Amino acid sequence: MNKMDYLDSGMRYNPKSGDDSWDTGVQFLPASNSKKLEKKGPKKALAIVAVLVFITVLSVMTGLLVWHFHFRKEMKVFKMYAGTMHITSETFQDAYEDSASPEFSALAAKVQDQLKTLYSNTPQLARYYVRSTVNAFSEGSVIAYYISEFDVPANQEAAVDSALAEIGKRLLRGQRKLAPEQLRVGEMVTLPVDPRMARNNKCSYNLHAKPGVTGNLSSPGFPNSPYPTDTHCLWRLRADPGYVLKLNFITFSLEDDCSKDFVRVYDSLGPLETRVLAEKCGTFSPSQPLVLISSGNVMLLALVTDDNRNFPGFKAEYSQILKDSNACGGQLTGNNGTFTSPNYPAFYSPSMDCTWKIQVAARLSVKVTFTKFLMSEPGVKLKSCTKDYVEINTQRYCGDEKMLVVSSQTNEMTIRFHSDATYVDRGFAAQYKAFEPSNPCPSQFHCANDRCVSEKLRCDGWNDCGDSSDELACTCKTDQFACKNSLCKPKFWVCDGVNDCGDNSDEEPCACKSDQAKCRNGKCISKKMFCDRRDDCGDGSDESECDNTVVIDCTEFSYKCKNNQCINKKNPECDGVEDCADRSDEAACNCGTRPYKHSRIVGGQNAEEGEWPWQVSLHVKGSGHTCGASVISNRWLVTAAHCVQDDLKVKYSQASVWEAYMGLHAQGQLGKSTVKSNIKRIIPHPNYNTYTFDNDIALMELESPVTLSSVIWPICLPESTFVFPAGKSVWITGWGATKEGGFGATVLQKAEVRIINETVCSSLMSDITSRMMCAGVLTGGVDACQGDSGGPLSSIEANGRLFLAGVVSWGDGCARRNKPGVYTRVTMYRGWITEITGV
Ligand SMILES: *[C@@H]1O[C@H](CO)[C@@H](O)[C@H](O)[C@H]1NC(C)=O
Ligand SMILES: *[C@@H]1O[C@H](CO)[C@@H](O)[C@H](O)[C@H]1NC(C)=O
Ligand SMILES: *[C@@H]1O[C@H](CO)[C@@H](O)[C@H](O)[C@H]1NC(C)=O
Ligand SMILES: [Ca+2]
Ligand SMILES: [Ca+2]
Ligand SMILES: [Ca+2]
């Protein structure tokens, strides 16, 4: 074959016999091609180039193949294994806790010797073994914690893993042959260490909890400097025998991505994958404390960081508590009561089993309502419930449950709680109650799923049962829309782009024809008219969501960069993408972020601490909380003009009657970070109309600038072109104050509301102007008033950043279900706000 000529001239390589892949590897250039090249004399240059290319390709291929067959086999992977060895032939001495003691060294040497012998006698391991290091001992009789290191050829990794998984059994089989001075071992576990745990710069601490004393520990540098890069720090925590450890993170603020920086807590002194209690990153709000409790008298805390982006870190307290206080379960009698998972609201401990037996009076039945239920494990498919679970009548529950209610057929119920050895969670809180089987919900509505809800919630358009059974078989009221499927929904959900009926019948009256699509202003235009560079909608919305952000002719609807160019993107400000050539859309974005990760804790209307850091409580001196406001800079607040109108008794328009509380969570409880400030001046909108509430907005200047912090932070102000479309969910917050009457809640409340179609709102309410927007409640109680006059309507936008969409104004501004709330449309006042405040 011709191809061999090329080979001979270009290459000195002779493939090893038996390497079949070699031959097939070079057949891509057929021999016939080279014959053609030889014939065509004038194109000799071309032929030479082709030959050179061929040779180059061939040498690269050859190189790869040589590497593949020769070196790859030899390429070693460094692997670490963590192990525990239960030594039965020794008794624990205090000196074993001190790795500098001669006793520690002597026993460690014995363990290391024994491991070496064991590995040397195991064919799959002997050649790759590097060393073992004993890091700690604990009671029981003596447990040794060690790390074994191996240099394993890549293709042998699995074999080494499985040999080590079996090594414990091997050791036990060999016990009879041991010399008398050798250690007797009851159990041995050896497992690969998470590769991330092998990062550099090790540091370690050994801490023993003292009886009745709370110790403390923190990440290196805390609180003065961020934690260092490329760090791997270990804290080995011990308690006295008979005690368990409680680790309580007071502050916890790491990078948000656990693949970069993370904390791991083990129910062991070694980093065994089978004993991980938790892996955490991000920031935890003080209202969701992170408290872990071990199952034995040891615990290992590891901090692992990567090479950039450092955060403050953590501070934690540790203490020992009696193991008995971990006991759980029991007999519950009486016709109502509560019980919780062990340690609640701290995380439950691993490897626990608890049983509660509830018995109520004969002829009654039992109903258990879980007010909190958080039993998730990373990487575990929900609903398999093979790890941690609650079991009632052979039915298992796990994961996160929002509205779990379970009833019995008899007057008894048995609830079993089980946690396995790895990954713990917050657990559950439950209430139980006896009920008359013939009347399970006295003076309440009985949902199909056994929940009981107030009769007032029946047929009100909201799914309160969780299974919609409170909304079936209703006669629609005048303020309700009759869906085709016979559900009744509040009329204000019509034509907002959200399918509330379920069969879309609430959206049909305003749907576009099939070849059309809807503009933001509601007009239907042909789909072809979108992104054709012509404003067919009249509000530019057909040109604002095209694939490429381009510069367009400015209209009153287009976003204008500082350099006066207009771009066709919707809401480009602070979305994390530089859209303007001069980057001005991303220039002033120190706003609208929150210090804490969004909470997983579901249900309830209480805000988390720091969840709404722009929320202000405006107090009238001497009479307390009166209105809400929003922080927009370190000097300025936005509130409602109607809050600052004089009445016969109080001169609300005077700055001196007010004081602003920022960073406040609960009324009457000033936190460490709460700031109280006097007001220098109040500027209500000059066109505020006391009768129609038109232009209901006012600015307040603080007496002196406030120091911004994690709990006091400005919300972003939208440009005049910013769009908050009908159907979008936004949030209102407050303590429930209307200017007329005091507040309803101590802790800051939050409620999700949804923006209502302008046309629809105008048809339902009178005197709605273009400077107002309407929103209806999505979640929240019936009678509770959430949100304050003057408080923020916060909208979560691109990148999780929050913008001030509105100011709570009138109607049922404090968010009740039956009526839309009316809000001052902040986009209308962007120019005015800048003019006065410079923000
Ligand atoms: C933390 O513990 C150390 C001793 O371990 C002690 O000196 C220090 O005062 C403690 N700090 C606090 C805030 O408890
Ligand atoms: C629980 O039972 C006690 C009497 O046993 C009663 O006074 C109390 O009101 C009950 N609580 C609830 C929530 O039903
Ligand atoms: C708002 O509702 C009207 C009908 O009341 C409808 O014509 C219009 O398209 C709706 N607007 C949007 C943006 O859906
Ligand atoms: Ca309802
Ligand atoms: Ca709708
Ligand atoms: Ca942008």
CSV table of N, CA, C and O and ligand atoms in Angstrom, one decimal, residues 494-497 507 509-512 518-524 725-726 756-761 763, ligand 3:
chain,number,residue,atom,x,y,z
A,494,VAL,N,-58.8,39.0,35.8
A,494,VAL,CA,-59.1,38.9,34.4
A,494,VAL,C,-58.1,39.7,33.5
A,494,VAL,O,-57.7,40.8,33.9
A,495,CYS,N,-57.6,39.1,32.4
A,495,CYS,CA,-56.8,39.8,31.5
A,495,CYS,C,-55.5,40.3,32.0
A,495,CYS,O,-55.0,41.4,31.7
A,496,ASP,N,-54.9,39.5,32.9
A,496,ASP,CA,-53.6,39.9,33.4
A,496,ASP,C,-52.5,38.9,32.9
A,496,ASP,O,-51.3,38.9,33.4
A,497,GLY,N,-52.9,38.1,32.0
A,497,GLY,CA,-51.9,37.2,31.4
A,497,GLY,C,-51.6,35.9,32.2
A,497,GLY,O,-50.8,35.1,31.8
A,507,GLU,N,-58.6,34.6,30.6
A,507,GLU,CA,-57.7,35.3,29.7
A,507,GLU,C,-58.3,35.4,28.3
A,507,GLU,O,-57.8,36.1,27.5
A,509,PRO,N,-61.2,36.6,27.1
A,509,PRO,CA,-61.8,37.8,26.6
A,509,PRO,C,-60.8,38.8,26.0
A,509,PRO,O,-61.2,39.6,25.2
A,510,CYS,N,-59.6,38.7,26.3
A,510,CYS,CA,-58.6,39.7,25.8
A,510,CYS,C,-57.5,39.0,25.0
A,510,CYS,O,-56.4,39.5,24.8
A,511,ALA,N,-57.7,37.7,24.6
A,511,ALA,CA,-56.7,37.0,23.9
A,511,ALA,C,-56.6,37.5,22.5
A,511,ALA,O,-57.5,38.0,21.9
A,512,CYS,N,-55.4,37.4,21.9
A,512,CYS,CA,-55.1,37.9,20.6
A,512,CYS,C,-55.4,36.7,19.6
A,512,CYS,O,-55.5,35.5,20.0
A,518,LYS,N,-49.5,40.0,21.8
A,518,LYS,CA,-50.0,41.2,22.6
A,518,LYS,C,-48.9,42.1,22.9
A,518,LYS,O,-47.8,41.7,23.3
A,519,CYS,N,-49.2,43.4,22.7
A,519,CYS,CA,-48.2,44.4,23.1
A,519,CYS,C,-48.4,44.6,24.6
A,519,CYS,O,-49.4,44.2,25.2
A,520,ARG,N,-47.5,45.3,25.2
A,520,ARG,CA,-47.6,45.6,26.7
A,520,ARG,C,-48.8,46.4,27.0
A,520,ARG,O,-49.4,46.3,28.0
A,521,ASN,N,-49.2,47.3,26.0
A,521,ASN,CA,-50.4,48.1,26.3
A,521,ASN,C,-51.7,47.4,25.9
A,521,ASN,O,-52.7,48.0,26.0
A,522,GLY,N,-51.6,46.1,25.6
A,522,GLY,CA,-52.8,45.3,25.4
A,522,GLY,C,-53.2,45.2,24.0
A,522,GLY,O,-54.1,44.3,23.6
A,523,LYS,N,-52.6,46.0,23.1
A,523,LYS,CA,-53.0,45.9,21.7
A,523,LYS,C,-52.5,44.6,21.1
A,523,LYS,O,-51.5,44.1,21.4
A,524,CYS,N,-53.3,44.1,20.1
A,524,CYS,CA,-52.9,42.8,19.5
A,524,CYS,C,-52.3,43.2,18.1
A,524,CYS,O,-53.0,44.0,17.3
A,725,PRO,N,-45.2,44.6,34.4
A,725,PRO,CA,-46.4,44.2,33.7
A,725,PRO,C,-47.5,43.6,34.6
A,725,PRO,O,-47.3,43.1,35.6
A,726,ALA,N,-48.8,43.7,34.1
A,726,ALA,CA,-49.9,43.1,34.7
A,726,ALA,C,-49.5,41.6,34.8
A,726,ALA,O,-48.9,41.0,34.0
A,756,ILE,N,-52.4,44.2,38.7
A,756,ILE,CA,-53.7,44.0,38.0
A,756,ILE,C,-53.7,44.8,36.7
A,756,ILE,O,-53.1,45.9,36.7
A,757,ASN,N,-54.3,44.3,35.7
A,757,ASN,CA,-54.4,45.0,34.4
A,757,ASN,C,-55.1,46.3,34.6
A,757,ASN,O,-56.1,46.4,35.3
A,758,GLU,N,-54.4,47.4,34.1
A,758,GLU,CA,-54.9,48.8,34.4
A,758,GLU,C,-56.4,49.0,34.0
A,758,GLU,O,-57.1,49.6,34.7
A,759,THR,N,-56.7,48.5,32.8
A,759,THR,CA,-58.1,48.7,32.3
A,759,THR,C,-59.1,48.0,33.2
A,759,THR,O,-60.1,48.6,33.6
A,760,VAL,N,-58.7,46.8,33.6
A,760,VAL,CA,-59.6,46.0,34.5
A,760,VAL,C,-59.7,46.8,35.8
A,760,VAL,O,-60.8,46.9,36.4
A,761,CYS,N,-58.6,47.3,36.4
A,761,CYS,CA,-58.7,47.9,37.7
A,761,CYS,C,-59.6,49.2,37.6
A,761,CYS,O,-60.4,49.4,38.5
A,763,SER,N,-62.0,49.7,35.7
A,763,SER,CA,-63.4,49.4,35.6
A,763,SER,C,-64.0,48.9,36.9
A,763,SER,O,-65.2,48.9,37.1
B,3,LIG,C1,-56.2,44.5,29.9
B,3,LIG,O1,-57.6,44.2,29.8
B,3,LIG,C2,-58.2,44.6,28.7
B,3,LIG,C3,-59.7,44.2,28.7
B,3,LIG,O2,-60.2,44.6,29.9
B,3,LIG,C4,-57.6,44.0,27.5
B,3,LIG,O3,-58.1,44.4,26.3
B,3,LIG,C5,-56.1,44.2,27.5
B,3,LIG,O4,-55.5,43.5,26.4
B,3,LIG,C6,-55.5,43.8,28.8
B,3,LIG,N1,-54.1,44.2,28.8
B,3,LIG,C7,-53.1,43.3,28.8
B,3,LIG,C8,-51.7,43.9,28.9
B,3,LIG,O5,-53.3,42.2,28.9
